[in-house]
Short mmCIF file of C-alpha atoms in Angstrom, two decimals:
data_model
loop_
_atom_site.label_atom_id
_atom_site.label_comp_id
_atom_site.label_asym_id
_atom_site.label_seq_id
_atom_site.Cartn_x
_atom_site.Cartn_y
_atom_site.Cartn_z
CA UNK A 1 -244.03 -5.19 -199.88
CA UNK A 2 -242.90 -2.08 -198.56
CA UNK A 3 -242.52 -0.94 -194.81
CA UNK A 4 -244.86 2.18 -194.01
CA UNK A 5 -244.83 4.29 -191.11
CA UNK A 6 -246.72 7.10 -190.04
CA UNK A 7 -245.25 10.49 -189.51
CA UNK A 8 -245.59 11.57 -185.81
CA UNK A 9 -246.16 15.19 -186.94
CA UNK A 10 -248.33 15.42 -190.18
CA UNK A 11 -250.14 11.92 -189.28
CA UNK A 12 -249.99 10.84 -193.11
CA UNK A 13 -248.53 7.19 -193.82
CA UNK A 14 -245.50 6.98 -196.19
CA UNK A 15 -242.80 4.52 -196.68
CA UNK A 16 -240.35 4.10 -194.32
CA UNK A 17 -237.49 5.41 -196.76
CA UNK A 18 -238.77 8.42 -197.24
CA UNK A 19 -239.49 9.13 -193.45
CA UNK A 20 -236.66 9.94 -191.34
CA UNK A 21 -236.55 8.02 -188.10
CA UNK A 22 -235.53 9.84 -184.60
CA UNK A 23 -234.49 8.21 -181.58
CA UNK A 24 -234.57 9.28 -177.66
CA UNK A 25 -230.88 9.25 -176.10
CA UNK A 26 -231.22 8.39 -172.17
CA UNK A 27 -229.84 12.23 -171.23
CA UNK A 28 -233.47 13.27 -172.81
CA UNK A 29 -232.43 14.90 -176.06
CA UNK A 30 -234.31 13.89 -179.71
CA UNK A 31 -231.86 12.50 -182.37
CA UNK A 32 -231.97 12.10 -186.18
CA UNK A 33 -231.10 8.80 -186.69
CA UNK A 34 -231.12 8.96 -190.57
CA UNK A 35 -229.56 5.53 -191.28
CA UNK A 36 -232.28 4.22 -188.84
CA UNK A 37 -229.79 2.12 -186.86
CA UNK A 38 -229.74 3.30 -183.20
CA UNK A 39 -230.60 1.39 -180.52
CA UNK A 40 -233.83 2.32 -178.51
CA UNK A 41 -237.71 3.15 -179.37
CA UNK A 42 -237.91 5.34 -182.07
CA UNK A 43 -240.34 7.23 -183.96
CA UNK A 44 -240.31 8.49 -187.65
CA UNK A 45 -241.06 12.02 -188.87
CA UNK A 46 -241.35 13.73 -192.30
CA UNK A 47 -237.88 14.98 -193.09
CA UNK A 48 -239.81 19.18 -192.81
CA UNK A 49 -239.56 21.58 -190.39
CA UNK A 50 -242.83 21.63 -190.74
CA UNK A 51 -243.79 18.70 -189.65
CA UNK A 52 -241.11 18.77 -186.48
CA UNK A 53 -243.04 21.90 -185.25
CA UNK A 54 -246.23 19.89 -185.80
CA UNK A 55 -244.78 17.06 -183.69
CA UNK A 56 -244.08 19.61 -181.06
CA UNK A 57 -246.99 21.20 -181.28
CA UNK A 58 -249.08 18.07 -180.59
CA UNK A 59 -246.45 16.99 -178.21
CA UNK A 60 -246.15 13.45 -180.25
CA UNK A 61 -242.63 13.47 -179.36
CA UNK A 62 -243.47 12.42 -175.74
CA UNK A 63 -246.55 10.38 -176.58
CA UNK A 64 -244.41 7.93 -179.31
CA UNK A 65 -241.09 7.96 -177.63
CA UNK A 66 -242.84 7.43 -174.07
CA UNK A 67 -241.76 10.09 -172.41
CA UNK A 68 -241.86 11.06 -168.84
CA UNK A 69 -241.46 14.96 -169.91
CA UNK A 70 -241.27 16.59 -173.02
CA UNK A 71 -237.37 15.88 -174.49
CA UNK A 72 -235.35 18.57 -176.56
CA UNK A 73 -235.90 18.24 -180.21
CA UNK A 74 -233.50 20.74 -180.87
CA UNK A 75 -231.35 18.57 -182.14
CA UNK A 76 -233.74 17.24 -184.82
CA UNK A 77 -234.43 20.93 -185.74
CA UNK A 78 -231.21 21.58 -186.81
CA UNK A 79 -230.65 18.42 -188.46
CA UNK A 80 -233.85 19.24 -190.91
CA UNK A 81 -232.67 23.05 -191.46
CA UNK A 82 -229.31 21.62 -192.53
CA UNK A 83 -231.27 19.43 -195.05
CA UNK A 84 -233.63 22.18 -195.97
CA UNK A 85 -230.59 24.33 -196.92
CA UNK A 86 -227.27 23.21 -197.51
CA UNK A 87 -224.26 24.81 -196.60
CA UNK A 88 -222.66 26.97 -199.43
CA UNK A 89 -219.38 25.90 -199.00
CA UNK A 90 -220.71 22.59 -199.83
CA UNK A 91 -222.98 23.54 -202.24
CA UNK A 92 -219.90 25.27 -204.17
CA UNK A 93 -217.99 22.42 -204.28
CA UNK A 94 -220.32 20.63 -205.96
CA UNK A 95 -221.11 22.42 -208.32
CA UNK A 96 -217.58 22.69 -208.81
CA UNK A 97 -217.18 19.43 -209.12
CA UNK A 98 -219.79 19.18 -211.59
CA UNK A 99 -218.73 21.77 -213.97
CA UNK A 100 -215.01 19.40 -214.16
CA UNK A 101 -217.08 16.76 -215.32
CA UNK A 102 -218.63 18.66 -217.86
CA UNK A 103 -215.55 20.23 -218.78
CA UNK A 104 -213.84 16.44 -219.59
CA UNK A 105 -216.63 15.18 -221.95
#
């Protein structure tokens, strides 16, 4: 059977592997933790923007994590804008890399 979780910021259930899980560090900062490894409480998310802002919005952040004061996500933000759009230099190399293998077959 698969694990399910439910997103802090849209509300909807998915499974846990498609869910990215964020964690609470003790200096009050919001973490990706994408491998969904580090230690502590923590609470999983639609990998959107969207659904961060919803999070926010709602304050679920505080609520799931428990809280004393609303943390900095920032952290998270970034992380899901750096999913959302690659860097180019990265981007470039791949499809470098791809056109090579093309090129050999």
């Amino acid at each position: 059977m698969v694990p399910v979780r439910t997103c802090i910021g849209s509300r909807r259930r998915a499974p846990r592997s498609s869910l990215l899980r964020v964690v609470a560090l003790s200096d009050g900062r919001v973490v990706a933790d994408p491998k969904a490894v580090m230690p502590g409480r923590g609470a999983w998310l639609t990998p959107t923007v969207e659904a961060h802002d919803q999070a926010v919005k709602r304050k679920a952040y505080r609520r799931a994590l428990r809280l004393d004061h609303e943390p900095d996500t920032s952290a998270v933000r970034d992380y899901l804008e750096a999913l959302r759009c690659p860097e180019p230099q990265a981007r470039d190399q791949d499809m470098t890399e791809q056109a090579e293998r093309l090129m050999d077959n």
